[in-house]
């Protein structure tokens, strides 16, 4: 029977030592490969981080450019929404009049230029122009009744391009209503927190449009009454928007988001196509260059070869005899080879030309041997 025997200790130690040595040798052999793999992994990881950083920077730049473009468009396309300026009336009082201390109608000159150079109103944009009068509820104004307000717009040369006149008056309040109002608001009247006055809004133009050929730079406002009493007045110009301007003015946040997103998408497409053109353009140019070189080489191979003269053929044979004119060889008729227009038949045509040249040279040599 087979008996199992344990190996000697020396053999076991040698086996263990041999296995350890082989394992160490294997680890030593695999050391450079693992170092190269780890180095390449680190390089690829660094390149991935650099590509991510470049992509983030490009996206951030596109977002900033999109916001800048939308802001520039909004600033240039949207005109002034509202404009308000105080109206200071002037009049003369150097006349002899017992009825009124004012000798002329109150008149004011208003400028439509902002910062003395920019137009307040845009060309073709409809505006509502109104005059706000702050008038006291005095007996003089109550007895005045209706009075006229006139406005005349003029150009840089002083020419009047538009003129309008509107009538207005104080709102009627009965004596009982005035007494109750005075009694109810007496604490505010006594402390100066309220006054007995009315704000009269006079609409001068409901749909005024600036003429591009004759733009108005100012207006003259005149109140056709010498007895009117006014605390202060304001000229208000408000724009009425339609179409895209209406959306931009009434929905500013939604318009901003849509505008920036549209600009960002458009710029992203442009950058993407530019990148593809930069990457694939070199490959396309290289392929085109190789194609042109191939076509040029095929053209050079297709050119007819020059056949040597009869004298050169006789020298090749070692014969000093020169062939006379009577020994000219009449070559048989050879069908003409027509060039095919299609580029696919270039190689067969070249082969036919080469065969023809070889056949002609063979006939020449044969005739020389016969002679």
mmCIF file of C-alpha atoms in Angstrom:
data_model
loop_
_atom_site.group_PDB
_atom_site.id
_atom_site.type_symbol
_atom_site.label_atom_id
_atom_site.label_comp_id
_atom_site.label_asym_id
_atom_site.label_seq_id
_atom_site.Cartn_x
_atom_site.Cartn_y
_atom_site.Cartn_z
ATOM 1 C CA UNK A 1 0.000 0.000 0.000
ATOM 2 C CA UNK A 2 0.957 3.564 -0.586
ATOM 3 C CA UNK A 3 2.368 5.266 2.442
ATOM 4 C CA UNK A 4 2.228 9.023 2.839
ATOM 5 C CA UNK A 5 5.470 10.564 3.982
ATOM 6 C CA UNK A 6 5.986 14.126 4.968
ATOM 7 C CA UNK A 7 8.796 15.901 3.192
ATOM 8 C CA UNK A 8 11.832 16.779 5.102
ATOM 9 C CA UNK A 9 12.114 20.097 6.828
ATOM 10 C CA UNK A 10 14.915 21.162 4.564
ATOM 11 C CA UNK A 11 12.815 20.501 1.504
ATOM 12 C CA UNK A 12 9.904 22.395 3.051
ATOM 13 C CA UNK A 13 12.111 25.352 3.837
ATOM 14 C CA UNK A 14 13.600 25.271 0.354
ATOM 15 C CA UNK A 15 10.115 25.094 -1.103
ATOM 16 C CA UNK A 16 8.934 28.003 0.952
ATOM 17 C CA UNK A 17 12.046 29.940 0.140
ATOM 18 C CA UNK A 18 11.680 29.151 -3.522
ATOM 19 C CA UNK A 19 8.055 30.256 -3.516
ATOM 20 C CA UNK A 20 8.937 33.473 -1.734
ATOM 21 C CA UNK A 21 11.757 34.117 -4.161
ATOM 22 C CA UNK A 22 9.491 33.543 -7.162
ATOM 23 C CA UNK A 23 6.819 35.811 -5.698
ATOM 24 C CA UNK A 24 9.418 38.497 -5.044
ATOM 25 C CA UNK A 25 10.756 38.118 -8.590
ATOM 26 C CA UNK A 26 7.220 38.466 -9.948
ATOM 27 C CA UNK A 27 6.610 41.581 -7.889
ATOM 28 C CA UNK A 28 9.908 43.042 -9.058
ATOM 29 C CA UNK A 29 9.033 42.336 -12.661
ATOM 30 C CA UNK A 30 5.588 43.902 -12.298
ATOM 31 C CA UNK A 31 6.904 46.972 -10.487
ATOM 32 C CA UNK A 32 7.612 49.255 -13.518
ATOM 33 C CA UNK A 33 4.294 48.359 -15.150
ATOM 34 C CA UNK A 34 2.325 49.257 -12.049
ATOM 35 C CA UNK A 35 4.273 52.511 -11.712
ATOM 36 C CA UNK A 36 3.526 53.399 -15.348
ATOM 37 C CA UNK A 37 -0.163 52.583 -14.906
ATOM 38 C CA UNK A 38 -0.397 54.681 -11.754
ATOM 39 C CA UNK A 39 1.416 57.565 -13.457
ATOM 40 C CA UNK A 40 -0.893 57.427 -16.464
ATOM 41 C CA UNK A 41 -3.908 57.284 -14.158
ATOM 42 C CA UNK A 42 -2.727 60.405 -12.352
ATOM 43 C CA UNK A 43 -2.111 62.191 -15.664
ATOM 44 C CA UNK A 44 -5.550 61.235 -16.974
ATOM 45 C CA UNK A 45 -7.154 62.383 -13.733
ATOM 46 C CA UNK A 46 -5.329 65.726 -14.009
ATOM 47 C CA UNK A 47 -6.391 66.113 -17.635
ATOM 48 C CA UNK A 48 -9.986 65.362 -16.641
ATOM 49 C CA UNK A 49 -9.829 68.078 -13.978
ATOM 50 C CA UNK A 50 -8.340 70.556 -16.439
ATOM 51 C CA UNK A 51 -11.045 69.781 -19.024
ATOM 52 C CA UNK A 52 -13.759 70.224 -16.379
ATOM 53 C CA UNK A 53 -12.254 73.560 -15.298
ATOM 54 C CA UNK A 54 -12.062 74.781 -18.907
ATOM 55 C CA UNK A 55 -15.657 73.716 -19.538
ATOM 56 C CA UNK A 56 -16.838 75.506 -16.390
ATOM 57 C CA UNK A 57 -14.953 78.662 -17.360
ATOM 58 C CA UNK A 58 -16.427 78.596 -20.888
ATOM 59 C CA UNK A 59 -19.971 78.126 -19.556
ATOM 60 C CA UNK A 60 -19.486 80.947 -17.049
ATOM 61 C CA UNK A 61 -18.162 83.216 -19.786
ATOM 62 C CA UNK A 62 -21.117 82.378 -22.049
ATOM 63 C CA UNK A 63 -23.543 83.126 -19.214
ATOM 64 C CA UNK A 64 -21.916 86.495 -18.536
ATOM 65 C CA UNK A 65 -21.953 87.399 -22.246
ATOM 66 C CA UNK A 66 -25.631 86.364 -22.475
ATOM 67 C CA UNK A 67 -26.554 88.617 -19.545
ATOM 68 C CA UNK A 68 -24.549 91.488 -21.019
ATOM 69 C CA UNK A 69 -26.217 91.123 -24.429
ATOM 70 C CA UNK A 70 -29.701 91.060 -22.913
ATOM 71 C CA UNK A 71 -28.947 94.110 -20.766
ATOM 72 C CA UNK A 72 -27.584 96.004 -23.761
ATOM 73 C CA UNK A 73 -30.639 95.087 -25.835
ATOM 74 C CA UNK A 74 -33.023 96.137 -23.052
ATOM 75 C CA UNK A 75 -31.234 99.442 -22.505
ATOM 76 C CA UNK A 76 -31.152 100.319 -26.213
ATOM 77 C CA UNK A 77 -34.632 99.029 -27.151
ATOM 78 C CA UNK A 78 -36.706 100.207 -24.171
ATOM 79 C CA UNK A 79 -37.349 103.968 -24.162
ATOM 80 C CA UNK A 80 -38.003 106.136 -21.132
ATOM 81 C CA UNK A 81 -41.109 104.831 -19.410
ATOM 82 C CA UNK A 82 -42.106 108.022 -17.619
ATOM 83 C CA UNK A 83 -40.792 111.541 -17.361
ATOM 84 C CA UNK A 84 -41.835 114.226 -14.904
ATOM 85 C CA UNK A 85 -40.607 117.772 -14.596
ATOM 86 C CA UNK A 86 -41.830 120.767 -12.564
ATOM 87 C CA UNK A 87 -43.518 123.575 -14.450
ATOM 88 C CA UNK A 88 -42.636 127.065 -13.280
ATOM 89 C CA UNK A 89 -44.986 129.709 -14.625
ATOM 90 C CA UNK A 90 -43.928 133.290 -15.154
ATOM 91 C CA UNK A 91 -46.006 136.383 -15.902
ATOM 92 C CA UNK A 92 -45.744 140.164 -15.972
ATOM 93 C CA UNK A 93 -47.223 142.474 -13.362
ATOM 94 C CA UNK A 94 -45.986 145.921 -14.430
ATOM 95 C CA UNK A 95 -49.269 147.067 -15.891
ATOM 96 C CA UNK A 96 -51.998 149.250 -14.410
ATOM 97 C CA UNK A 97 -54.900 146.892 -13.835
ATOM 98 C CA UNK A 98 -57.460 147.090 -11.070
ATOM 99 C CA UNK A 99 -59.065 143.728 -11.842
ATOM 100 C CA UNK A 100 -55.999 141.471 -11.461
ATOM 101 C CA UNK A 101 -52.411 142.031 -10.399
ATOM 102 C CA UNK A 102 -51.308 139.740 -13.239
ATOM 103 C CA UNK A 103 -50.845 141.505 -16.555
ATOM 104 C CA UNK A 104 -50.211 138.417 -18.733
ATOM 105 C CA UNK A 105 -51.165 134.786 -18.867
ATOM 106 C CA UNK A 106 -48.976 132.448 -16.797
ATOM 107 C CA UNK A 107 -46.479 130.844 -19.198
ATOM 108 C CA UNK A 108 -43.780 128.184 -18.778
ATOM 109 C CA UNK A 109 -41.087 126.793 -21.080
ATOM 110 C CA UNK A 110 -40.338 123.063 -20.771
ATOM 111 C CA UNK A 111 -37.387 121.162 -22.304
ATOM 112 C CA UNK A 112 -37.725 117.624 -23.671
ATOM 113 C CA UNK A 113 -33.982 116.990 -23.466
ATOM 114 C CA UNK A 114 -32.463 114.905 -20.715
ATOM 115 C CA UNK A 115 -29.000 116.065 -19.644
ATOM 116 C CA UNK A 116 -29.296 118.746 -22.345
ATOM 117 C CA UNK A 117 -28.607 116.213 -25.133
ATOM 118 C CA UNK A 118 -30.752 113.048 -24.945
ATOM 119 C CA UNK A 119 -34.347 112.987 -26.135
ATOM 120 C CA UNK A 120 -36.896 112.049 -23.487
ATOM 121 C CA UNK A 121 -39.350 110.599 -26.005
ATOM 122 C CA UNK A 122 -38.448 107.933 -28.581
ATOM 123 C CA UNK A 123 -39.409 108.222 -32.229
ATOM 124 C CA UNK A 124 -42.691 106.519 -33.123
ATOM 125 C CA UNK A 125 -43.533 105.622 -29.516
ATOM 126 C CA UNK A 126 -46.981 106.793 -28.300
ATOM 127 C CA UNK A 127 -46.986 108.880 -25.117
ATOM 128 C CA UNK A 128 -49.584 110.362 -22.826
ATOM 129 C CA UNK A 129 -48.776 113.966 -21.906
ATOM 130 C CA UNK A 130 -50.650 115.547 -18.997
ATOM 131 C CA UNK A 131 -50.357 118.600 -16.772
ATOM 132 C CA UNK A 132 -51.006 118.232 -13.052
ATOM 133 C CA UNK A 133 -52.130 121.426 -11.324
ATOM 134 C CA UNK A 134 -52.200 121.820 -7.546
ATOM 135 C CA UNK A 135 -54.832 124.479 -6.874
ATOM 136 C CA UNK A 136 -56.235 125.758 -3.573
ATOM 137 C CA UNK A 137 -59.971 125.674 -2.912
ATOM 138 C CA UNK A 138 -60.071 129.428 -2.690
ATOM 139 C CA UNK A 139 -63.104 131.595 -3.529
ATOM 140 C CA UNK A 140 -61.189 133.031 -6.498
ATOM 141 C CA UNK A 141 -60.660 129.615 -8.081
ATOM 142 C CA UNK A 142 -64.223 128.560 -7.271
ATOM 143 C CA UNK A 143 -65.592 131.670 -8.949
ATOM 144 C CA UNK A 144 -63.151 131.353 -11.831
ATOM 145 C CA UNK A 145 -64.994 128.486 -13.446
ATOM 146 C CA UNK A 146 -63.472 126.962 -16.563
ATOM 147 C CA UNK A 147 -60.146 128.084 -17.963
ATOM 148 C CA UNK A 148 -57.942 126.940 -20.862
ATOM 149 C CA UNK A 149 -54.528 125.279 -20.806
ATOM 150 C CA UNK A 150 -52.525 125.460 -24.042
ATOM 151 C CA UNK A 151 -49.389 123.534 -24.981
ATOM 152 C CA UNK A 152 -47.238 124.143 -28.091
ATOM 153 C CA UNK A 153 -44.278 121.894 -29.005
ATOM 154 C CA UNK A 154 -41.416 123.455 -30.965
ATOM 155 C CA UNK A 155 -38.312 122.205 -32.788
ATOM 156 C CA UNK A 156 -34.692 123.255 -32.493
ATOM 157 C CA UNK A 157 -35.255 126.086 -34.945
ATOM 158 C CA UNK A 158 -38.253 127.393 -32.996
ATOM 159 C CA UNK A 159 -40.906 126.045 -35.369
ATOM 160 C CA UNK A 160 -44.156 124.865 -33.787
ATOM 161 C CA UNK A 161 -44.872 121.265 -34.806
ATOM 162 C CA UNK A 162 -47.920 120.532 -32.645
ATOM 163 C CA UNK A 163 -50.282 122.537 -30.476
ATOM 164 C CA UNK A 164 -53.226 121.612 -28.268
ATOM 165 C CA UNK A 165 -55.620 123.349 -25.864
ATOM 166 C CA UNK A 166 -57.680 121.783 -23.066
ATOM 167 C CA UNK A 167 -60.198 123.216 -20.626
ATOM 168 C CA UNK A 168 -60.444 122.389 -16.935
ATOM 169 C CA UNK A 169 -61.791 123.634 -13.609
ATOM 170 C CA UNK A 170 -61.988 122.758 -9.936
ATOM 171 C CA UNK A 171 -64.187 119.869 -8.888
ATOM 172 C CA UNK A 172 -67.486 121.096 -7.485
ATOM 173 C CA UNK A 173 -68.089 120.707 -3.750
ATOM 174 C CA UNK A 174 -71.197 121.966 -2.035
ATOM 175 C CA UNK A 175 -71.032 124.222 0.997
ATOM 176 C CA UNK A 176 -72.374 121.433 3.238
ATOM 177 C CA UNK A 177 -69.674 119.034 2.036
ATOM 178 C CA UNK A 178 -67.018 121.674 2.574
ATOM 179 C CA UNK A 179 -68.267 122.325 6.119
ATOM 180 C CA UNK A 180 -68.293 118.624 7.016
ATOM 181 C CA UNK A 181 -64.850 118.108 5.504
ATOM 182 C CA UNK A 182 -63.465 121.086 7.391
ATOM 183 C CA UNK A 183 -64.984 119.852 10.667
ATOM 184 C CA UNK A 184 -63.759 116.281 10.182
ATOM 185 C CA UNK A 185 -60.199 117.125 9.112
ATOM 186 C CA UNK A 186 -59.795 120.172 11.328
ATOM 187 C CA UNK A 187 -57.065 118.519 13.500
ATOM 188 C CA UNK A 188 -55.005 117.818 10.376
ATOM 189 C CA UNK A 189 -55.652 121.294 9.017
ATOM 190 C CA UNK A 190 -54.595 122.866 12.294
ATOM 191 C CA UNK A 191 -51.371 120.859 12.488
ATOM 192 C CA UNK A 192 -50.521 121.439 8.837
ATOM 193 C CA UNK A 193 -50.687 117.758 7.902
ATOM 194 C CA UNK A 194 -53.441 118.424 5.341
ATOM 195 C CA UNK A 195 -54.534 121.336 3.164
ATOM 196 C CA UNK A 196 -57.710 122.340 1.412
ATOM 197 C CA UNK A 197 -56.533 121.882 -2.154
ATOM 198 C CA UNK A 198 -57.266 119.812 -5.244
ATOM 199 C CA UNK A 199 -55.068 118.094 -7.803
ATOM 200 C CA UNK A 200 -56.348 118.765 -11.314
ATOM 201 C CA UNK A 201 -55.031 116.420 -14.011
ATOM 202 C CA UNK A 202 -55.302 117.947 -17.496
ATOM 203 C CA UNK A 203 -54.660 115.478 -20.334
ATOM 204 C CA UNK A 204 -52.996 117.397 -23.149
ATOM 205 C CA UNK A 205 -51.998 114.550 -25.531
ATOM 206 C CA UNK A 206 -53.400 111.042 -25.298
ATOM 207 C CA UNK A 207 -51.307 109.554 -28.152
ATOM 208 C CA UNK A 208 -48.389 111.845 -28.895
ATOM 209 C CA UNK A 209 -45.662 110.525 -31.237
ATOM 210 C CA UNK A 210 -42.356 112.229 -31.844
ATOM 211 C CA UNK A 211 -41.651 113.078 -35.486
ATOM 212 C CA UNK A 212 -38.261 111.735 -36.546
ATOM 213 C CA UNK A 213 -37.804 114.423 -39.228
ATOM 214 C CA UNK A 214 -38.873 117.322 -36.997
ATOM 215 C CA UNK A 215 -38.256 116.270 -33.389
ATOM 216 C CA UNK A 216 -39.582 118.536 -30.682
ATOM 217 C CA UNK A 217 -37.022 119.675 -28.133
ATOM 218 C CA UNK A 218 -39.371 121.626 -25.878
ATOM 219 C CA UNK A 219 -42.854 122.998 -25.285
ATOM 220 C CA UNK A 220 -44.518 126.193 -24.125
ATOM 221 C CA UNK A 221 -47.378 125.766 -21.634
ATOM 222 C CA UNK A 222 -49.759 128.660 -21.163
ATOM 223 C CA UNK A 223 -52.785 129.054 -18.864
ATOM 224 C CA UNK A 224 -55.291 131.364 -20.518
ATOM 225 C CA UNK A 225 -56.492 133.039 -17.339
ATOM 226 C CA UNK A 226 -55.056 135.951 -15.400
ATOM 227 C CA UNK A 227 -56.919 135.211 -12.184
ATOM 228 C CA UNK A 228 -56.032 131.559 -11.689
ATOM 229 C CA UNK A 229 -54.251 130.646 -8.470
ATOM 230 C CA UNK A 230 -51.822 127.704 -8.499
ATOM 231 C CA UNK A 231 -49.663 126.176 -5.800
ATOM 232 C CA UNK A 232 -47.475 124.076 -8.125
ATOM 233 C CA UNK A 233 -47.660 122.075 -11.338
ATOM 234 C CA UNK A 234 -46.002 119.035 -12.903
ATOM 235 C CA UNK A 235 -45.727 117.927 -16.527
ATOM 236 C CA UNK A 236 -45.941 114.128 -16.767
ATOM 237 C CA UNK A 237 -45.072 112.048 -19.835
ATOM 238 C CA UNK A 238 -45.907 108.339 -19.742
ATOM 239 C CA UNK A 239 -45.268 105.800 -22.510
ATOM 240 C CA UNK A 240 -47.819 103.229 -23.681
ATOM 241 C CA UNK A 241 -46.043 100.073 -24.845
ATOM 242 C CA UNK A 242 -47.240 97.474 -27.341
ATOM 243 C CA UNK A 243 -45.765 94.233 -28.670
ATOM 244 C CA UNK A 244 -42.338 93.224 -27.367
ATOM 245 C CA UNK A 245 -41.974 96.399 -25.317
ATOM 246 C CA UNK A 246 -45.231 95.617 -23.530
ATOM 247 C CA UNK A 247 -43.910 92.158 -22.569
ATOM 248 C CA UNK A 248 -40.519 93.516 -21.507
ATOM 249 C CA UNK A 249 -42.092 96.204 -19.328
ATOM 250 C CA UNK A 250 -44.924 94.233 -17.716
ATOM 251 C CA UNK A 251 -43.066 90.899 -17.322
ATOM 252 C CA UNK A 252 -39.450 91.885 -16.670
ATOM 253 C CA UNK A 253 -38.329 88.743 -14.802
ATOM 254 C CA UNK A 254 -39.821 86.289 -17.298
ATOM 255 C CA UNK A 255 -38.439 88.289 -20.213
ATOM 256 C CA UNK A 256 -34.983 88.378 -18.621
ATOM 257 C CA UNK A 257 -34.913 84.608 -18.057
ATOM 258 C CA UNK A 258 -36.090 83.849 -21.600
ATOM 259 C CA UNK A 259 -33.736 86.386 -23.154
ATOM 260 C CA UNK A 260 -30.662 85.176 -21.266
ATOM 261 C CA UNK A 261 -31.534 81.518 -21.976
ATOM 262 C CA UNK A 262 -31.961 82.256 -25.694
ATOM 263 C CA UNK A 263 -28.650 84.090 -25.893
ATOM 264 C CA UNK A 264 -26.903 81.325 -23.944
ATOM 265 C CA UNK A 265 -28.257 78.611 -26.250
ATOM 266 C CA UNK A 266 -27.308 80.543 -29.386
ATOM 267 C CA UNK A 267 -23.780 81.228 -28.140
ATOM 268 C CA UNK A 268 -23.365 77.607 -27.031
ATOM 269 C CA UNK A 269 -24.273 76.376 -30.521
ATOM 270 C CA UNK A 270 -21.762 78.791 -32.064
ATOM 271 C CA UNK A 271 -18.989 77.670 -29.694
ATOM 272 C CA UNK A 272 -19.808 73.995 -30.311
ATOM 273 C CA UNK A 273 -19.675 74.361 -34.097
ATOM 274 C CA UNK A 274 -16.441 76.350 -33.826
ATOM 275 C CA UNK A 275 -14.904 73.583 -31.709
ATOM 276 C CA UNK A 276 -15.992 70.898 -34.172
ATOM 277 C CA UNK A 277 -14.622 72.940 -37.068
ATOM 278 C CA UNK A 278 -11.305 73.318 -35.238
ATOM 279 C CA UNK A 279 -11.081 69.583 -34.454
ATOM 280 C CA UNK A 280 -12.371 68.103 -37.709
ATOM 281 C CA UNK A 281 -11.079 70.835 -40.002
ATOM 282 C CA UNK A 282 -7.499 69.555 -39.784
ATOM 283 C CA UNK A 283 -8.583 65.995 -40.573
ATOM 284 C CA UNK A 284 -10.629 67.149 -43.553
ATOM 285 C CA UNK A 285 -7.737 69.236 -44.862
ATOM 286 C CA UNK A 286 -5.339 66.288 -44.504
ATOM 287 C CA UNK A 287 -7.721 64.002 -46.391
ATOM 288 C CA UNK A 288 -8.156 66.605 -49.133
ATOM 289 C CA UNK A 289 -4.366 66.967 -49.430
ATOM 290 C CA UNK A 290 -3.899 63.202 -49.735
ATOM 291 C CA UNK A 291 -6.659 63.012 -52.336
ATOM 292 C CA UNK A 292 -5.033 65.766 -54.391
ATOM 293 C CA UNK A 293 -1.620 64.057 -54.182
ATOM 294 C CA UNK A 294 -3.178 60.796 -55.322
ATOM 295 C CA UNK A 295 -4.869 62.504 -58.277
ATOM 296 C CA UNK A 296 -1.618 64.252 -59.222
ATOM 297 C CA UNK A 297 0.321 60.968 -59.093
ATOM 298 C CA UNK A 298 -2.291 59.271 -61.281
ATOM 299 C CA UNK A 299 -2.055 62.148 -63.751
ATOM 300 C CA UNK A 300 1.749 61.818 -63.894
ATOM 301 C CA UNK A 301 1.500 58.053 -64.510
ATOM 302 C CA UNK A 302 -1.024 58.612 -67.308
ATOM 303 C CA UNK A 303 1.331 60.924 -69.301
ATOM 304 C CA UNK A 304 2.664 59.350 -72.596
ATOM 305 C CA UNK A 305 6.316 58.210 -72.616
ATOM 306 C CA UNK A 306 8.821 59.394 -75.260
ATOM 307 C CA UNK A 307 9.940 56.535 -77.542
ATOM 308 C CA UNK A 308 13.574 56.519 -78.547
ATOM 309 C CA UNK A 309 14.606 57.194 -82.184
ATOM 310 C CA UNK A 310 15.596 54.558 -84.688
ATOM 311 C CA UNK A 311 19.279 55.519 -84.363
ATOM 312 C CA UNK A 312 19.179 54.775 -80.610
ATOM 313 C CA UNK A 313 17.648 51.362 -81.378
ATOM 314 C CA UNK A 314 20.422 50.559 -83.867
ATOM 315 C CA UNK A 315 23.051 51.614 -81.341
ATOM 316 C CA UNK A 316 21.480 49.292 -78.810
ATOM 317 C CA UNK A 317 21.903 46.380 -81.271
ATOM 318 C CA UNK A 318 25.550 47.194 -81.863
ATOM 319 C CA UNK A 319 25.033 47.710 -85.613
ATOM 320 C CA UNK A 320 26.733 50.763 -87.191
ATOM 321 C CA UNK A 321 24.493 50.658 -90.259
ATOM 322 C CA UNK A 322 22.132 53.606 -90.438
ATOM 323 C CA UNK A 323 18.741 52.915 -91.846
ATOM 324 C CA UNK A 324 17.858 54.797 -94.970
ATOM 325 C CA UNK A 325 14.617 56.359 -95.847
ATOM 326 C CA UNK A 326 13.572 53.336 -97.858
ATOM 327 C CA UNK A 327 13.803 51.183 -94.777
ATOM 328 C CA UNK A 328 11.103 53.026 -92.926
ATOM 329 C CA UNK A 329 8.659 50.705 -91.311
ATOM 330 C CA UNK A 330 5.025 51.111 -91.873
ATOM 331 C CA UNK A 331 3.324 50.341 -88.622
ATOM 332 C CA UNK A 332 -0.036 48.706 -88.913
ATOM 333 C CA UNK A 333 -3.067 50.736 -88.194
ATOM 334 C CA UNK A 334 -3.754 50.856 -84.493
ATOM 335 C CA UNK A 335 -7.134 51.890 -83.246
ATOM 336 C CA UNK A 336 -7.142 55.232 -81.526
ATOM 337 C CA UNK A 337 -7.523 55.140 -77.808
ATOM 338 C CA UNK A 338 -10.197 57.566 -76.699
ATOM 339 C CA UNK A 339 -9.981 59.220 -73.340
ATOM 340 C CA UNK A 340 -12.803 58.466 -71.078
ATOM 341 C CA UNK A 341 -14.206 61.407 -69.202
ATOM 342 C CA UNK A 342 -14.968 59.334 -66.143
ATOM 343 C CA UNK A 343 -12.069 59.179 -63.635
ATOM 344 C CA UNK A 344 -12.818 55.469 -63.009
ATOM 345 C CA UNK A 345 -11.274 54.480 -66.402
ATOM 346 C CA UNK A 346 -7.906 56.173 -65.878
ATOM 347 C CA UNK A 347 -5.944 53.062 -64.862
ATOM 348 C CA UNK A 348 -7.117 50.858 -67.823
ATOM 349 C CA UNK A 349 -6.267 53.678 -70.209
ATOM 350 C CA UNK A 350 -2.750 53.889 -68.787
ATOM 351 C CA UNK A 351 -2.285 50.135 -69.180
ATOM 352 C CA UNK A 352 -3.437 50.316 -72.848
ATOM 353 C CA UNK A 353 -0.947 53.105 -73.584
ATOM 354 C CA UNK A 354 1.917 51.148 -72.015
ATOM 355 C CA UNK A 355 1.005 48.010 -74.001
ATOM 356 C CA UNK A 356 0.869 50.002 -77.213
ATOM 357 C CA UNK A 357 4.338 51.502 -76.589
ATOM 358 C CA UNK A 358 5.841 48.081 -75.851
ATOM 359 C CA UNK A 359 4.255 46.590 -79.002
ATOM 360 C CA UNK A 360 5.577 49.446 -81.154
ATOM 361 C CA UNK A 361 9.088 49.048 -79.714
ATOM 362 C CA UNK A 362 8.966 45.284 -80.362
ATOM 363 C CA UNK A 363 7.973 45.845 -84.008
ATOM 364 C CA UNK A 364 10.818 48.301 -84.421
ATOM 365 C CA UNK A 365 13.356 45.898 -82.972
ATOM 366 C CA UNK A 366 12.056 43.031 -85.153
ATOM 367 C CA UNK A 367 12.393 45.079 -88.321
ATOM 368 C CA UNK A 368 15.961 45.989 -87.395
ATOM 369 C CA UNK A 369 16.880 42.343 -86.896
ATOM 370 C CA UNK A 370 15.399 41.473 -90.284
ATOM 371 C CA UNK A 371 17.485 44.132 -91.940
#
